[in-house]
Coordinates of C-alpha atoms and ligand atoms in Angstrom, one line a residue:
X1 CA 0.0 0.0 0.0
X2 CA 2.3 2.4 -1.4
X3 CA -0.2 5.4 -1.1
X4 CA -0.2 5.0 2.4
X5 CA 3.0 6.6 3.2
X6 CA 5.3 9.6 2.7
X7 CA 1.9 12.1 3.3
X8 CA 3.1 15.6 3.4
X9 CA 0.6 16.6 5.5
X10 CA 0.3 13.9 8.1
X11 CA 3.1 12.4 10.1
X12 CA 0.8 8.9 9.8
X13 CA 3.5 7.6 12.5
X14 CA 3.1 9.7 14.5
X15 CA -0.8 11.5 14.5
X16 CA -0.9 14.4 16.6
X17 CA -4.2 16.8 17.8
X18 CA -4.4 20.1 16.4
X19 CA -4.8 22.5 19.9
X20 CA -3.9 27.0 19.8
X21 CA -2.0 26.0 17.0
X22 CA 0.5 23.8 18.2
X23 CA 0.2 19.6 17.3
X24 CA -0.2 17.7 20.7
X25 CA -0.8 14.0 22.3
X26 CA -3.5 13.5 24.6
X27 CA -2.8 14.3 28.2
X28 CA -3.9 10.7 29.1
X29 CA -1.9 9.0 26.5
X30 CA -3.8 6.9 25.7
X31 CA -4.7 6.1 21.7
X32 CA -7.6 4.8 19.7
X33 CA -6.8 2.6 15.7
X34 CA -8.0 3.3 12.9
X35 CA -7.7 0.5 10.2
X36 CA -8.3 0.7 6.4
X37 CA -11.8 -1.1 5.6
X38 CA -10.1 -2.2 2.6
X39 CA -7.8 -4.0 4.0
X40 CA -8.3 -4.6 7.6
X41 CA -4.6 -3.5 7.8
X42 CA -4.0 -0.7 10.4
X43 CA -3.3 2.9 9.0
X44 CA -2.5 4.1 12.4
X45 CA -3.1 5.2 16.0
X46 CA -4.6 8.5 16.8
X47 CA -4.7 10.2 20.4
X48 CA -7.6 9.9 22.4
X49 CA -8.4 13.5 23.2
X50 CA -10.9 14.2 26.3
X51 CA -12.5 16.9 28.5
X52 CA -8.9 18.4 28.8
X53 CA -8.2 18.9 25.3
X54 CA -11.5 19.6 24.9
X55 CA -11.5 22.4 27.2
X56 CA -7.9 23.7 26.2
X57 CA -9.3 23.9 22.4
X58 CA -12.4 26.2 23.7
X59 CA -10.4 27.4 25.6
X60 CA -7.8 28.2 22.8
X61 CA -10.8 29.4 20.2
X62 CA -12.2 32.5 23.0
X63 CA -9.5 33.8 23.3
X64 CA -8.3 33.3 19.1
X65 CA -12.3 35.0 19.0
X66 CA -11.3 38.2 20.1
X67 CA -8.7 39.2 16.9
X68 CA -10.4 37.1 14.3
X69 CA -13.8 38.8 15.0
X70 CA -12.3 42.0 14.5
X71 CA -10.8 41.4 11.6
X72 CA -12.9 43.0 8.2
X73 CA -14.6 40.4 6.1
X74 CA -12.4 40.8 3.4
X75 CA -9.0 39.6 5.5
X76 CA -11.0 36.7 6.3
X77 CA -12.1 36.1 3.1
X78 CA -8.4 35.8 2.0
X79 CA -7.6 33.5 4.4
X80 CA -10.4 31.2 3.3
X81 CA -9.3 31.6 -0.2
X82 CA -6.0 30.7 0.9
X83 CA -7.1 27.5 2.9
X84 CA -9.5 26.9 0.0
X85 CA -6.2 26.9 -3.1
X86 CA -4.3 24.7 -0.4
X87 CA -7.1 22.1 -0.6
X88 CA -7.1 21.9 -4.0
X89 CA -3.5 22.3 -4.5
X90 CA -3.7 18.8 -2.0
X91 CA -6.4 17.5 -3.2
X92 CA -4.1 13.7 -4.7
X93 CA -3.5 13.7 -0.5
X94 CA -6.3 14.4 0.7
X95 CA -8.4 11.8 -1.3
X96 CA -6.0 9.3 -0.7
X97 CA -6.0 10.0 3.3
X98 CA -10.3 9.8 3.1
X99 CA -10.0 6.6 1.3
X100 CA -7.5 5.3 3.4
X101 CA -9.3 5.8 6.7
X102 CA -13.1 5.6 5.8
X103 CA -13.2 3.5 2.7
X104 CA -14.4 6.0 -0.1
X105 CA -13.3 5.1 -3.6
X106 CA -10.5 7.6 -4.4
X107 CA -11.9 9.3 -7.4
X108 CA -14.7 10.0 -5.4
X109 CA -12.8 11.4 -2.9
X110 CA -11.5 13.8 -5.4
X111 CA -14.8 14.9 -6.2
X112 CA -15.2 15.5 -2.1
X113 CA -12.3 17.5 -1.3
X114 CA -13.6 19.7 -4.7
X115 CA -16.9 19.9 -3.1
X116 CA -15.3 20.9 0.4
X117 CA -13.6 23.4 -1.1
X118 CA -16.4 25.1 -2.7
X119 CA -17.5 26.2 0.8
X120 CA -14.8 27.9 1.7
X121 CA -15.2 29.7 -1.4
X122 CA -18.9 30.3 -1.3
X123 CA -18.4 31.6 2.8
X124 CA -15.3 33.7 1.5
X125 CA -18.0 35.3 -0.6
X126 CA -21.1 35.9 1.5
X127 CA -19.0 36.8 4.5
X128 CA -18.4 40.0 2.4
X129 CA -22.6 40.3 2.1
X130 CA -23.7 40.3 6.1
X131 CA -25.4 43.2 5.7
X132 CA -27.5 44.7 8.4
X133 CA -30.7 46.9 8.3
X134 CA -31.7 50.4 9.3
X135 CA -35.5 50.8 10.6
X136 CA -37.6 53.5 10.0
X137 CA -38.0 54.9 13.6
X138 CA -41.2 56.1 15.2
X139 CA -39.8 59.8 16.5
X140 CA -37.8 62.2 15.0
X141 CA -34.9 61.8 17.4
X142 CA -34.0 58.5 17.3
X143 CA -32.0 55.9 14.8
X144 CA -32.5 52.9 14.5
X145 CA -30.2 49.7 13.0
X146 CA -29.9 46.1 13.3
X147 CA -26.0 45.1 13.1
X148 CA -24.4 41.4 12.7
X149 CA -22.1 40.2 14.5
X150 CA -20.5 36.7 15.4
X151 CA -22.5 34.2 18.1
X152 CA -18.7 33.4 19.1
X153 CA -17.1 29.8 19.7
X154 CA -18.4 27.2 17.9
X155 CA -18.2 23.4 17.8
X156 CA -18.8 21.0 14.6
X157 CA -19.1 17.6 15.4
X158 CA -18.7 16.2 12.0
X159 CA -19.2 12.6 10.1
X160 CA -17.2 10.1 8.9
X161 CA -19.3 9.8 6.0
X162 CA -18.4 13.5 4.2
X163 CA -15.0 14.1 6.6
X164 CA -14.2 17.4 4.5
X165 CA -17.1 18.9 2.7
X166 CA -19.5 18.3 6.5
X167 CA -16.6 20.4 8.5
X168 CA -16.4 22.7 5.4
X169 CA -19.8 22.9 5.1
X170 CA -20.0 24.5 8.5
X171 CA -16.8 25.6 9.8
X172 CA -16.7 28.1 6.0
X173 CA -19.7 29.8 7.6
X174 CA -18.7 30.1 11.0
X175 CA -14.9 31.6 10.3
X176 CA -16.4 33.9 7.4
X177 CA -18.9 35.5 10.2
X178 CA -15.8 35.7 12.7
X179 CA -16.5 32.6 14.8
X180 CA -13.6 31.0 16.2
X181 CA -14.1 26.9 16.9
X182 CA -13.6 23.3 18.2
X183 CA -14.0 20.5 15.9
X184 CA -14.9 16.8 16.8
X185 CA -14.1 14.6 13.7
X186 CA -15.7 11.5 14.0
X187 CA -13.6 8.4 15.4
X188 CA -13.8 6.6 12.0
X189 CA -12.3 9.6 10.3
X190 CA -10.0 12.0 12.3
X191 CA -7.3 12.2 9.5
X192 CA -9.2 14.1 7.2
X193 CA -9.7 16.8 9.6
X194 CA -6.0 16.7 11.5
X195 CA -5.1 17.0 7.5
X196 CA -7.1 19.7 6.4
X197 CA -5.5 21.3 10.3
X198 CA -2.3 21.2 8.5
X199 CA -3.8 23.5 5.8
X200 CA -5.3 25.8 8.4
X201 CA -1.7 26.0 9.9
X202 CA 0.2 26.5 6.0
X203 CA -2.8 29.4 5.5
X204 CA -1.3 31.4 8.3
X205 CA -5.2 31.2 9.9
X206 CA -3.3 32.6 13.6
X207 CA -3.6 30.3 15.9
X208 CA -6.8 29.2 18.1
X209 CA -9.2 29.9 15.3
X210 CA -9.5 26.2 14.5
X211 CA -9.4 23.4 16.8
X212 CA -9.5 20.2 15.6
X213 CA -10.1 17.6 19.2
X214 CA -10.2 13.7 18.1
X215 CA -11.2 10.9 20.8
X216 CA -13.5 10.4 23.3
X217 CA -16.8 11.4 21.8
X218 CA -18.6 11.3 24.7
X219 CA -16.4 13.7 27.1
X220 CA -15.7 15.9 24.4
X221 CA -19.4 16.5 23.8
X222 CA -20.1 16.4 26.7
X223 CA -17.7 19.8 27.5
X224 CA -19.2 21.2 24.1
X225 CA -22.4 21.6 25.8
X226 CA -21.3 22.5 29.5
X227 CA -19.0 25.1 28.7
X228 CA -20.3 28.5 28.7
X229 CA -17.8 29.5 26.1
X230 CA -19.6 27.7 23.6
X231 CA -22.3 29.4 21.6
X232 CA -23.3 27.2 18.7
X233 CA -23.3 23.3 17.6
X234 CA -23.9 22.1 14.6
X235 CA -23.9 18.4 14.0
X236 CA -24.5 15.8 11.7
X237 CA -24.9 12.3 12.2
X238 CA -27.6 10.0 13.5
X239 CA -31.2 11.2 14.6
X240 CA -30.6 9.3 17.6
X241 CA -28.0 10.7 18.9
X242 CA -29.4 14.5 17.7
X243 CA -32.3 14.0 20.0
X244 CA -29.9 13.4 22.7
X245 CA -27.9 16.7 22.0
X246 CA -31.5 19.2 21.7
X247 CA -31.8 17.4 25.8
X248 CA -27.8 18.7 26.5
X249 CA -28.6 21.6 24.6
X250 CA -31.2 22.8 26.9
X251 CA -29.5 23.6 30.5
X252 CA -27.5 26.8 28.5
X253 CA -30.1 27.1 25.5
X254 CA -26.8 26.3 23.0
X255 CA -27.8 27.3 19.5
X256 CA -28.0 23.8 17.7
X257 CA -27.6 23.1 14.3
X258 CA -29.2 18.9 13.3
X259 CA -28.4 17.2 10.0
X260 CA -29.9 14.1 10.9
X261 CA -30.7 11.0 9.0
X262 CA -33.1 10.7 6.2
X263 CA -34.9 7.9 4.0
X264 CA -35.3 9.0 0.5
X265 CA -38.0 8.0 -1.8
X266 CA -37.0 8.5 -5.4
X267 CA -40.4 8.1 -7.7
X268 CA -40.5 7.7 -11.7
X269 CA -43.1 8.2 -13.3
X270 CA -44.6 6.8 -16.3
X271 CA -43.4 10.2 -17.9
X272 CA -39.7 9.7 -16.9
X273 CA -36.7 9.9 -19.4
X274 CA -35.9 6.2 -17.8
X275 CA -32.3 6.5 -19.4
X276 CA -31.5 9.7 -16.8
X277 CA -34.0 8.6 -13.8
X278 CA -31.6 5.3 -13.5
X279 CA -28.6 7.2 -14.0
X280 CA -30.1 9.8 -11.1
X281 CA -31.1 6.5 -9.2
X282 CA -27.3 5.3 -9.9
X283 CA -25.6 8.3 -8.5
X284 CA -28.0 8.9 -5.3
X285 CA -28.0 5.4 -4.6
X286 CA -24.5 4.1 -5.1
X287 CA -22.8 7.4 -4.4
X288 CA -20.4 6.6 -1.2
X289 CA -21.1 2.9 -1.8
X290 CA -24.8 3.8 -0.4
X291 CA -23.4 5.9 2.8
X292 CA -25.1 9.4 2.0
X293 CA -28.1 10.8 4.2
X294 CA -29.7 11.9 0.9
X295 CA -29.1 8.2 -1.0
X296 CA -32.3 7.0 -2.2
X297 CA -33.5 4.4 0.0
X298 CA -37.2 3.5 -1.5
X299 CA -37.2 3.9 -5.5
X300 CA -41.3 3.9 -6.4
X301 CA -41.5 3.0 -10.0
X302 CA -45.1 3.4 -11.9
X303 CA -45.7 -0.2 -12.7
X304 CA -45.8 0.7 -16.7
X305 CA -42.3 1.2 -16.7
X306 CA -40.4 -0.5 -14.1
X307 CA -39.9 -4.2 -16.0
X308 CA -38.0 -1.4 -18.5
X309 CA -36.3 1.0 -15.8
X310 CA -35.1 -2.3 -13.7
X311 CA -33.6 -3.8 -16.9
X312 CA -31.6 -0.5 -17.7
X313 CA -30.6 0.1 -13.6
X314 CA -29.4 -3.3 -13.4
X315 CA -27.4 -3.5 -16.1
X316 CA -26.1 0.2 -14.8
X317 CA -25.5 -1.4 -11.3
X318 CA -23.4 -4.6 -13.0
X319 CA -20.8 -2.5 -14.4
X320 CA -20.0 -1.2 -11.4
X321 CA -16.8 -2.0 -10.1
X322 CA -16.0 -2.6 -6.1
X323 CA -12.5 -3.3 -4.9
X324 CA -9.5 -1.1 -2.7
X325 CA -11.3 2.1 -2.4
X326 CA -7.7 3.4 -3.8
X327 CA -7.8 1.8 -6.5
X328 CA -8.7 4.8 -9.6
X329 CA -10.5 2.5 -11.8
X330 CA -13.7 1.2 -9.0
X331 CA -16.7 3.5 -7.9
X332 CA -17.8 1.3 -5.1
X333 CA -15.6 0.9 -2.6
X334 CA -15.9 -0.8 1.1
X335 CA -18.3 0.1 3.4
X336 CA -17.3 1.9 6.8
X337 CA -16.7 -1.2 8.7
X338 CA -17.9 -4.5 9.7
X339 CA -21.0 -2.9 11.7
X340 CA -22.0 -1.1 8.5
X341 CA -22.0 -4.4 6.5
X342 CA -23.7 -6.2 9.0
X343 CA -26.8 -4.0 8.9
X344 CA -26.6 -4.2 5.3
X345 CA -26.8 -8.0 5.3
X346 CA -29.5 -7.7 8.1
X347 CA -31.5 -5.8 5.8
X348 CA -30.9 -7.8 2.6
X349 CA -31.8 -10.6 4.5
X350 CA -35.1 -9.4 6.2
X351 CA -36.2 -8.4 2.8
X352 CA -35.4 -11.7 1.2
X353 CA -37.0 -13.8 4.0
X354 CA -40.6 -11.5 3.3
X355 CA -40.6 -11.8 -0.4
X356 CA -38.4 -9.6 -2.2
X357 CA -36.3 -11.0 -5.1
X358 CA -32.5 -10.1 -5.7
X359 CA -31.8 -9.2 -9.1
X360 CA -28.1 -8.4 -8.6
X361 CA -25.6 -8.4 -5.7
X362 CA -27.2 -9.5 -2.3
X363 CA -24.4 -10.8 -0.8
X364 CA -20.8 -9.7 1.0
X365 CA -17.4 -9.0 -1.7
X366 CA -14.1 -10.8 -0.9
X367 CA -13.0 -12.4 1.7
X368 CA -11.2 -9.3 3.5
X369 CA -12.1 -6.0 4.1
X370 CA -16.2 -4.5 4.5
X371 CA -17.4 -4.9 0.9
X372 CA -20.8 -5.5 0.1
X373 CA -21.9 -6.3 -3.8
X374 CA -23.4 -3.3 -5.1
X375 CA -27.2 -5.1 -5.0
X376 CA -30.9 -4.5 -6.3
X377 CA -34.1 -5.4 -4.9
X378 CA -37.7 -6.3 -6.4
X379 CA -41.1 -6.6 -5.2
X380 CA -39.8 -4.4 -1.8
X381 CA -42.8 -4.2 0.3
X382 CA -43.9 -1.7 3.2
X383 CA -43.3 -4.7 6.3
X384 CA -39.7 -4.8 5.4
X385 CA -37.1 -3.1 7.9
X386 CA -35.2 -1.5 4.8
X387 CA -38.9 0.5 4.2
X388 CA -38.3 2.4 7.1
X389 CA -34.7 1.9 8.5
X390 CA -31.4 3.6 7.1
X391 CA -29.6 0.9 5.2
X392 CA -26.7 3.1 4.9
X393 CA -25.0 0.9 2.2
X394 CA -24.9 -0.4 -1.7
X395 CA -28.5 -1.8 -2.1
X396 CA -31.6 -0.3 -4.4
X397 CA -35.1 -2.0 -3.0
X398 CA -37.4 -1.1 -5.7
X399 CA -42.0 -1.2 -5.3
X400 CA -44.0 -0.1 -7.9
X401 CA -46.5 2.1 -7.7
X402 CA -49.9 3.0 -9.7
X403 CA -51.1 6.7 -9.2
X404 CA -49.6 10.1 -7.9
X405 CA -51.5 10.6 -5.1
X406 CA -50.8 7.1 -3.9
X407 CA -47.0 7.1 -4.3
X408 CA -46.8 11.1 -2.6
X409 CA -48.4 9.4 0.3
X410 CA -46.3 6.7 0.4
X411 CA -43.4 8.9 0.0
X412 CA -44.4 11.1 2.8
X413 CA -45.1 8.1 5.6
X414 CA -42.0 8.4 7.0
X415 CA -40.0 10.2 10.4
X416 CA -37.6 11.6 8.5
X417 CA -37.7 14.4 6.0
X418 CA -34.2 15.2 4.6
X419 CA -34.3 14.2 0.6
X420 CA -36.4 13.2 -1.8
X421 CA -36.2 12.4 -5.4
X422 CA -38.4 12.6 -8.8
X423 CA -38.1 12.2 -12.6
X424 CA -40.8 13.3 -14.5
X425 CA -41.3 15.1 -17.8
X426 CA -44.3 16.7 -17.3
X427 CA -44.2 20.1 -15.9
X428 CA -47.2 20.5 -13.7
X429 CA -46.4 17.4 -12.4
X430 CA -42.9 18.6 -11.1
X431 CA -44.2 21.0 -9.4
X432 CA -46.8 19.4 -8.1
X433 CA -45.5 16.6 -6.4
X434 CA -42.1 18.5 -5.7
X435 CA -44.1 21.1 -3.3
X436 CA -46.5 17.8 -2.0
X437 CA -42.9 15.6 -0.7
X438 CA -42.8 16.7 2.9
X439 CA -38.5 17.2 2.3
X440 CA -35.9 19.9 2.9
X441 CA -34.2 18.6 -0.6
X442 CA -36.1 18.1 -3.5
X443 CA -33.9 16.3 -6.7
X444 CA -36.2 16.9 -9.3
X445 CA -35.1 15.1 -12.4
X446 CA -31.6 15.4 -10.6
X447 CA -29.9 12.5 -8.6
X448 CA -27.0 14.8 -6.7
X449 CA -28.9 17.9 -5.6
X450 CA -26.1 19.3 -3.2
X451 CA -24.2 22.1 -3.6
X452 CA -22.7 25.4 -2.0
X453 CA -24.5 27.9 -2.4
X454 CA -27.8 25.9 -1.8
X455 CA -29.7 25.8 1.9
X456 CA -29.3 22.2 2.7
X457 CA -31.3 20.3 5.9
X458 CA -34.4 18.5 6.9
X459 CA -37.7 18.6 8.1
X460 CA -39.6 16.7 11.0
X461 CA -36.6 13.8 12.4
X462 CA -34.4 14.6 10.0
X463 CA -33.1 17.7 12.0
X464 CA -33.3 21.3 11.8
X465 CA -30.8 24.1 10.7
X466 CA -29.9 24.9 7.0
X467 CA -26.4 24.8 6.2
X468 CA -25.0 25.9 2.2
X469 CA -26.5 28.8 0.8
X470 CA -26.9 32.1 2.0
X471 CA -28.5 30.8 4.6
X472 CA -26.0 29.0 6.1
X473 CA -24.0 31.5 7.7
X474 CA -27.2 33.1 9.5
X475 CA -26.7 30.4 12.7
X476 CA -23.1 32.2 13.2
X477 CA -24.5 35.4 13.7
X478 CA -26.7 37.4 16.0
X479 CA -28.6 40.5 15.0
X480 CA -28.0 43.0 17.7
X481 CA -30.9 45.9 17.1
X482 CA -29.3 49.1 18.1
X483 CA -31.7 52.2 19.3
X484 CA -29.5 55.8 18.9
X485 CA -31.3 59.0 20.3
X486 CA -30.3 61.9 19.0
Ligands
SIN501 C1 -24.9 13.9 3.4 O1 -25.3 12.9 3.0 O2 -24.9 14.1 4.7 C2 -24.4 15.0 2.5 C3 -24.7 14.8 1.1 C4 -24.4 16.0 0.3 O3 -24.0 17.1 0.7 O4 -24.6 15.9 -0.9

């Protein structure tokens, strides 16, 4: 594994925390592996931070807050710009350290740190465009204005699953409004960040603006929410664990920030251009070998067509190749770990064992390392736990449907409300069923919907917050309303 050595970035013998600046071992030193799903093999040990790094790097970011939030928006914008050519001037090492550690195909990864860049880029921008507001007043002697201004230190606690574009996604926001911060990578994917710290540090971003606190998930949080310094979390990850952090949220009303899970319904209709809707179906589903919050997890089919979509999408799905997520030439690489293929075979299974039919895949890849055949599902039905449960891996259940209002309903009748998918070439029907889908993201005759400068988050379970877009920075800032007699 020749790609695994000689990083610039990274000492990978010797992984250190990223703390005021300075790279550091955890004061208990004590260490947590990480190993390559690939291979099994192990990349490497990384320090266990806790409550004293934790509190050191919050520490660290108030006092960093009190320079970077005076600075104008166009010195921060330069440093993001900075930060954001160093990505991209790294992204060969960057990709390869993602893949390495969480398992994404490499080429894909290439398309991540891209994507993770664009943040930065889109935050340098609309850092420039907080604008605030004068009000007419009621009485001739008085002024008054509503100014911006940062909420302060911030903490991202960010997944394995996106390890650069989720931390750009919300720490390009928070340092373009002058917020300082902590971040918790997750424990399957601490390289990336500790990485893209090494940027931070090469960008001359002075030190304490960026934190980056790897470990013990539980203390760490833990200090997030009981410090006082603290003013904002954003977090994505599991719905679970987000309605365990609105509870900790509460005692110190903590602004909170929830990208939570979703389960995507992705309809075509009679009307569909069947040749895009399975390449749309191709690229939500099998994007991250099936690891997205926004993959389609229940594709409706209008019973017309779907003997002629299935025959295209599983032709798509059988040129797919899975192998060494470094490898250049595969798209589907391993999944997270051996608890991530479990639930996929729990799923496959369940579905099997009440009636569905495997048309391709359906079973593990290899006999080393967490792959799982890229697979399709027929004659899915509503009693099966992969209508209602996260998969979170490389398998398409397919139900046909008959009428509109039937499959909207369907599509609605669940917790979550993150994404939601639909081909159709008929106009009124677009729109439509594209304001009827109870979703924060609509793909309308588009399988990838995410980007930049685009407000991205869920309704009901699926969390709340919007982060892309304009109004993604909004969280990072208060609106202080300012009354001037004169
Ligand atoms: C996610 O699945 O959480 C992010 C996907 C995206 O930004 O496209």
């Amino acid at each position: 594994m020749e790609k695994n050595k000689g990083f610039k970035l990274l000492d990978i013998e010797d992984i250190k925390l990223f703390i005021n600046g300075e790279w550091v071992s955890s004061s208990s030193n004590s260490y947590f592996t990480l190993k390559n799903p690939s291979t099994g093999e192990t990349v490497t040990k990384v320090p266990r931070g806790g409550r004293k790094e934790a509190i050191e790097a919050i520490e660290a970011a108030s006092e960093a807050f009190q320079n970077w939030a005076k600075l104008t928006a166009y010195e921060r914008a330069d440093y993001l710009l900075k930060l954001r050519d160093l990505m991209l001037e790294n992204e060969d090492e960057l990709a390869t350290i993602m893949s390495i550690e969480m398992g994404k195909a490499y080429t894909e990864a290439c398309g991540e740190v891209k994507y993770a860049a664009s943040f930065l880029t889109w935050y340098a921008e609309e850092g420039r465009r907080i604008y605030g507001e004068t009000i007419p007043a009621s009485v001739s002697n008085k002024r008054l204005f509503v100014v911006k201004q940062p909420v302060g230190v911030i903490a991202a606690i960010t997944p394995w699953n996106f390890p650069l574009a989720m931390m750009t996604r919300k720490l390009g926001p928070a340092l373009a409004a002058g917020c300082t911060g902590i971040v918790k990578p997750a424990s399957q994917s601490p390289l990336s960040a500790l990485a893209f710290a090494k940027l931070v540090e090469m960008a001359g971003i002075p030190k304490g603006v960026v934190n980056i606190v790897a470990g013990a998930t539980q203390e760490i949080s833990d200090e997030i929410f009981e410090n006082p310094s603290v003013k904002k979390i954003s977090f994505t990850g599991s719905t679970e664990v987000g309605k365990t952090l609105v509870e900790k949220s509460a005692p110190l009303l903590k602004k909170l920030a929830l990208e939570l899970g979703g389960h995507a319904p992705f309809i075509v209709f009679e009307d569909a251009d069947l040749e895009k809707a399975s390449e749309g179906a191709l690229a939500s589903k099998f994007r991250n070998a099936g690891q997205t919050c926004v993959c389609a997890n229940r594709i409706y089919v209008h019973e017309n067509v779907k003997d002629k979509f299935l025959k295209i999408l599983v032709e798509k799905v059988k040129q797919l190749k899975i192998g060494n997520s470094l490898d250049e030439t595969i798209q589907i690489g391993p999944l997270v770990n051996e608890e991530g293929v479990r639930k996929v075979e729990e799923h496959v299974l369940d579905a099997v064992e009440k009636g569905a039919t495997v048309l391709q895949g359906g079973r593990r890849f290899g006999d080393q390392g967490c792959f799982y055949e890229p697979t399709v599902l027929a004659d899915v039905t509503k009693e099966m736990k992969i209508m209602t449960e996260e998969t979170f891996g490389p398998v398409a259940p397919i139900i046909a449907f008959n009428n509109e209002d039937e499959v909207i309903k369907e599509a609605n009748d669940t917790i979550y409300g993150l994404a939601a998918y639909l081909y159709t070439s008929d106009i009124s029907r677009a729109v439509r069923v594209s304001e009827s889908l109870n979703f924060g993201v609509i793909g309308l005759n588009d399988g990838v919907p995410g980007a930049a400068q685009a407000p991205f988050g869920g309704m009901n379970q699926s969390g709340y917050g919007r982060e892309g877009g304009h109004q993604g920075i909004r969280d990072y800032l208060e609106e202080k309303y300012i009354s001037l007699g004169i």
